[in-house]
XYZ file of C-alpha atoms in Angstrom:
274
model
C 0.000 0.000 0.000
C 1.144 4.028 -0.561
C 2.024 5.598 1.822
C -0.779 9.046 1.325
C 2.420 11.828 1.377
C 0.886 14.198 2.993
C 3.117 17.636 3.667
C 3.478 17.975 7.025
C 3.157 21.951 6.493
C -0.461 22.531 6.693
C -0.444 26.174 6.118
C 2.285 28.073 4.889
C 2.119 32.303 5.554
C 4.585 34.294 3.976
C 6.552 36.985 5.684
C 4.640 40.085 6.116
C 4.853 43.473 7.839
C 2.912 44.763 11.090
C 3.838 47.513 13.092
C 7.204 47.699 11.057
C 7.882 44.291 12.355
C 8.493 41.967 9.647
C 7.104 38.707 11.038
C 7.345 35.295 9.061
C 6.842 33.234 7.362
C 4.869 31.032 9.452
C 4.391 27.234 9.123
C 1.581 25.732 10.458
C 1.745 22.085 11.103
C -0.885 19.231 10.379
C 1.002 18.447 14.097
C -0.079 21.532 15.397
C -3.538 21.409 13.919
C -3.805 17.485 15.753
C -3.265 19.103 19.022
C -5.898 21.517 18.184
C -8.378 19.340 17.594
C -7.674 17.350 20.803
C -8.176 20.477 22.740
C -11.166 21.222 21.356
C -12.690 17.396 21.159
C -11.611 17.240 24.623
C -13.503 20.410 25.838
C -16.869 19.465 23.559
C -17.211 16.399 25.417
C -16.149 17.849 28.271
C -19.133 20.012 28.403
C -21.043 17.297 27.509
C -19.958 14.979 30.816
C -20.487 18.350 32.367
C -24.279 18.936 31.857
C -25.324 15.063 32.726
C -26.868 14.944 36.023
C -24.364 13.981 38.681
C -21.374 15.293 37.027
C -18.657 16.512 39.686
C -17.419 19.678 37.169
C -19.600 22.430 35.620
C -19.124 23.570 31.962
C -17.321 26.618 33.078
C -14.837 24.848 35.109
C -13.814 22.223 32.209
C -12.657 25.527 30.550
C -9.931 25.779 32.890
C -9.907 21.669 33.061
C -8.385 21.629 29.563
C -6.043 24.507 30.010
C -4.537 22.549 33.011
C -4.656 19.135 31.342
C -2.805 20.872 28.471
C -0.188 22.059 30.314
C 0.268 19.044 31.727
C 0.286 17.002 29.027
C 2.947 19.664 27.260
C 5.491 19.934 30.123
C 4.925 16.103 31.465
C 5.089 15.016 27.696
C 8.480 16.692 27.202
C 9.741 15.707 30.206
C 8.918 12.429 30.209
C 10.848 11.865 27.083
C 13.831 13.699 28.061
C 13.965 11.666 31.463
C 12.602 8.080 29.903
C 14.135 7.792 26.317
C 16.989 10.318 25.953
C 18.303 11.236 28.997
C 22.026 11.288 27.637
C 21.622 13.912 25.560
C 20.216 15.501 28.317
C 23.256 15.478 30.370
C 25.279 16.098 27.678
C 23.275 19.357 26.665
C 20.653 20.368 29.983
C 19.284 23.197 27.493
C 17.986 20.601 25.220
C 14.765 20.259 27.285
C 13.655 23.439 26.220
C 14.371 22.999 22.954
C 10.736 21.400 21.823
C 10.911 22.500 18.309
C 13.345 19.570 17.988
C 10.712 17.071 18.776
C 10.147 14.725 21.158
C 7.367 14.159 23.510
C 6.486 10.755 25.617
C 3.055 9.408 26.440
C 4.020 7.971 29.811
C 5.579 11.897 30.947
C 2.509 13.306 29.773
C -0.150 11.153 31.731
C 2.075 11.806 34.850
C 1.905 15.726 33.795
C -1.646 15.489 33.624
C -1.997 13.852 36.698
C 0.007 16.708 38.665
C -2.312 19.111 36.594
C -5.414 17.348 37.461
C -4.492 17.192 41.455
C -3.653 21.013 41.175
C -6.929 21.594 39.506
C -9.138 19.331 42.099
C -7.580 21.655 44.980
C -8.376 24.799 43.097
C -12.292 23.482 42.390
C -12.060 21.596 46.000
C -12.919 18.262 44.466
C -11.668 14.532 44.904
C -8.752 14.170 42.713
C -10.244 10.724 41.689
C -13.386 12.129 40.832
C -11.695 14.639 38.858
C -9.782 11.839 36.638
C -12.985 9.806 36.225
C -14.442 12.945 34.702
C -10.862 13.352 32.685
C -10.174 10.082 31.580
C -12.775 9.186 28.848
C -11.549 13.106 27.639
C -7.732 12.071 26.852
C -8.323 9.324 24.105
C -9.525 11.590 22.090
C -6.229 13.455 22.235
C -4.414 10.284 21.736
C -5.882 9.453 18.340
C -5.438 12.879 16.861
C -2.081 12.403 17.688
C -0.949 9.046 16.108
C -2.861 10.498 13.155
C -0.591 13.317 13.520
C 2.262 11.205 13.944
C 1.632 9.098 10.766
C 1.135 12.750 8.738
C 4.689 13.623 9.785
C 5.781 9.699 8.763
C 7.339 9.340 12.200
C 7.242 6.509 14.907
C 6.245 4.029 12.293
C 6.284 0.251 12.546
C 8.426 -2.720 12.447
C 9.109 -4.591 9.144
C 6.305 -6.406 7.221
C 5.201 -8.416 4.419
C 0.911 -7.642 5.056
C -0.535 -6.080 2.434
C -1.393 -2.745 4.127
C 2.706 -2.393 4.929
C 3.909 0.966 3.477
C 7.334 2.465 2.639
C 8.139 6.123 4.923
C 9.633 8.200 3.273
C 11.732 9.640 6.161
C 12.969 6.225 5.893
C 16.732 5.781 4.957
C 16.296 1.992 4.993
C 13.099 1.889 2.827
C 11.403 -0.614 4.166
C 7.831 -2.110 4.244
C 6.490 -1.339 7.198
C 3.343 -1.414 9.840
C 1.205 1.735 10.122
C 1.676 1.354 13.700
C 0.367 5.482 14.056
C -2.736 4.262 12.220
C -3.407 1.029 14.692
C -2.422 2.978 17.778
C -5.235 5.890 16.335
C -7.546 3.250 16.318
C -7.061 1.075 19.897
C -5.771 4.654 21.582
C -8.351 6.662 20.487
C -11.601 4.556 19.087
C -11.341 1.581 21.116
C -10.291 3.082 24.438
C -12.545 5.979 24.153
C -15.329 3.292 23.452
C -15.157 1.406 26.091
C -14.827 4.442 28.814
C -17.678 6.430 27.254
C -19.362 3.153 27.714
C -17.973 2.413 31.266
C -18.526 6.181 32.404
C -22.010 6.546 31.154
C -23.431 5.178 34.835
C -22.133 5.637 38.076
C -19.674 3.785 39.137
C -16.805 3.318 42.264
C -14.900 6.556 42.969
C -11.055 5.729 40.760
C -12.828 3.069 38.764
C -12.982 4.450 35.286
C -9.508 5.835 35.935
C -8.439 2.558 36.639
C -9.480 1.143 33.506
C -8.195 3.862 31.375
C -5.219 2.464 32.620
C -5.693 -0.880 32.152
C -6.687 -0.539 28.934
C -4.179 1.751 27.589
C -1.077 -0.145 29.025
C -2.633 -3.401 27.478
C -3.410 -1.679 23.938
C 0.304 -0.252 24.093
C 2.319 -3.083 25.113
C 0.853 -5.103 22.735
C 1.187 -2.770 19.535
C 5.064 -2.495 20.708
C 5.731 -5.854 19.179
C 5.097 -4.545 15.755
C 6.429 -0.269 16.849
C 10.009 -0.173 15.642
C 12.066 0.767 18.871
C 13.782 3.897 19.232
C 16.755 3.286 17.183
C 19.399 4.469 20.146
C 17.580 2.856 22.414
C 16.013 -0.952 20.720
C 15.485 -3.210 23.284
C 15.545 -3.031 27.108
C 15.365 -6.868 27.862
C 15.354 -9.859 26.258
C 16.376 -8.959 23.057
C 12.425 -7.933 22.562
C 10.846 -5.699 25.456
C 10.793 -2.390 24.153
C 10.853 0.764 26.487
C 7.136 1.772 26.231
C 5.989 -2.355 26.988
C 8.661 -1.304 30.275
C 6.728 1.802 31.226
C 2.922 0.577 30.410
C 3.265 -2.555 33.086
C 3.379 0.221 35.763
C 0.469 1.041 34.264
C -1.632 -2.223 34.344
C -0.347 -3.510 37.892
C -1.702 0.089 39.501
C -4.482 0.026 37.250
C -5.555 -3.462 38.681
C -5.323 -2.565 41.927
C -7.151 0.687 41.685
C -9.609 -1.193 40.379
C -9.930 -4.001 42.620
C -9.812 -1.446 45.531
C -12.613 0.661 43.760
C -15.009 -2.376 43.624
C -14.388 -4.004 46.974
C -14.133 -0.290 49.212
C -16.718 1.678 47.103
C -15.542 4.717 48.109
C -18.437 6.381 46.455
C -20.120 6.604 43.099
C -18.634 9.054 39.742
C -19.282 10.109 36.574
């Protein structure tokens, strides 16, 4: 199959004058445009959780919801791949974490981020903090899907090597290989499947942290799983084994505390969410 070659420069503005400041040109990225449309998926259904009868948020507080989950997910993203998958350039360059233009954001960092964001937020609204992330977490997949699409726009983080027919030849790559659309099967799990089955899960009440808990769950079974056909980072490979990659490393955090949240929801029942 073709690979659909998109240009990653969505919008292109030439230089222009205002104010006597020549400003320009300006590229706007299908990248950029992704994370747009996250936002702004995130905050329509936010709104939507937010009028149902129950809900712990109003529609005027998930304004200031997505601006803190944004942040979050910005500065826990970048972090989180700084600290988890290239920490030695790091220490051989400390200003290279503020230099985001370069690329490279994590997952893993950015649902910690969000997590900081989301306790910070609960104490400024004086909610539960799980409460808060059972109204978040059905939110985030949407985000997650715009991305990979994003991701397979800018032909980065593709797959392993294949002979399916669906395969397809990057062109950012120097090896030119047939390979998985792993950005297109992490859009669908990451953002159909998962946001399926928590829209689903969240639509009644359930046990304080439950629907949390399953967001994680899900996730770090969705993403361990499409590892085995993600090429690894190429300075990084494999971690163990000669096969675990570093995101199957980081996402069993991820199931073992989201299986014990989740036991600990059902058998305490702290009280009910939505």
């Amino acid at each position: 199959m073709n690979y659909p070659d998109i240009d990653p420069i969505a919008l292109s503005i030439g230089a222009f004058e205002l104010f006597g400041f020549e400003i320009g040109p300006i590229n706007v990225h299908w990248y950029g445009i992704m994370y747009l449309c996250a936002f702004l998926g995130a905050w329509g259904l936010g709104r939507y959780r937010a009028s149902k009868p129950g809900a712990c948020l109003t529609k005027v507080q998930v304004e200031d919801l997505i601006f803190y989950g944004a942040v979050g997910v910005v500065v826990g993203g970048r972090l989180g791949y700084v600290f988890f998958y290239n920490f030695s350039a790091f220490l051989a360059d400390p200003i290279w974490l503020f230099k985001v233009w370069e690329g490279g954001m994590a997952f893993h960092g950015g649902l910690i981020g969000v997590a900081v964001a989301m306790l910070l937020f609960a104490r400024k609204v004086n909610r539960n903090f799980f409460d808060v992330m059972d109204f978040t977490a059905p939110l985030v997949p949407i985000g997650l899907g715009f991305g990979r699409i994003g991701n397979f726009i800018g032909g980065e983080l593709w797959g392993r090597e294949t002979t399916v027919s669906w395969g397809m030849v990057f062109p950012k790559d120097e090896l030119g290989l047939v390979r998985h659309p792993s950005q297109l099967y992490q859009a669908f799990l990451e953002g159909v499947v998962l946001f399926a089955i928590l829209f689903w899960f969240s639509a009644k009440p359930r046990p304080r942290a439950a629907v949390s808990a399953l967001f994680l769950i899900v996730y770090g079974c969705q993403r361990f799983a499409v590892e085995f056909v993600r090429q690894p980072d190429e300075h990084i490979q494999f971690d163990l084994f000669d096969w675990v990659t570093r995101g199957q490393i980081l996402s069993l955090p991820m199931i073992a505390v989201g299986l014990i949240v989740f036991a600990w929801a059902y058998r305490t029942k702290p009280g009910a969410t939505r």
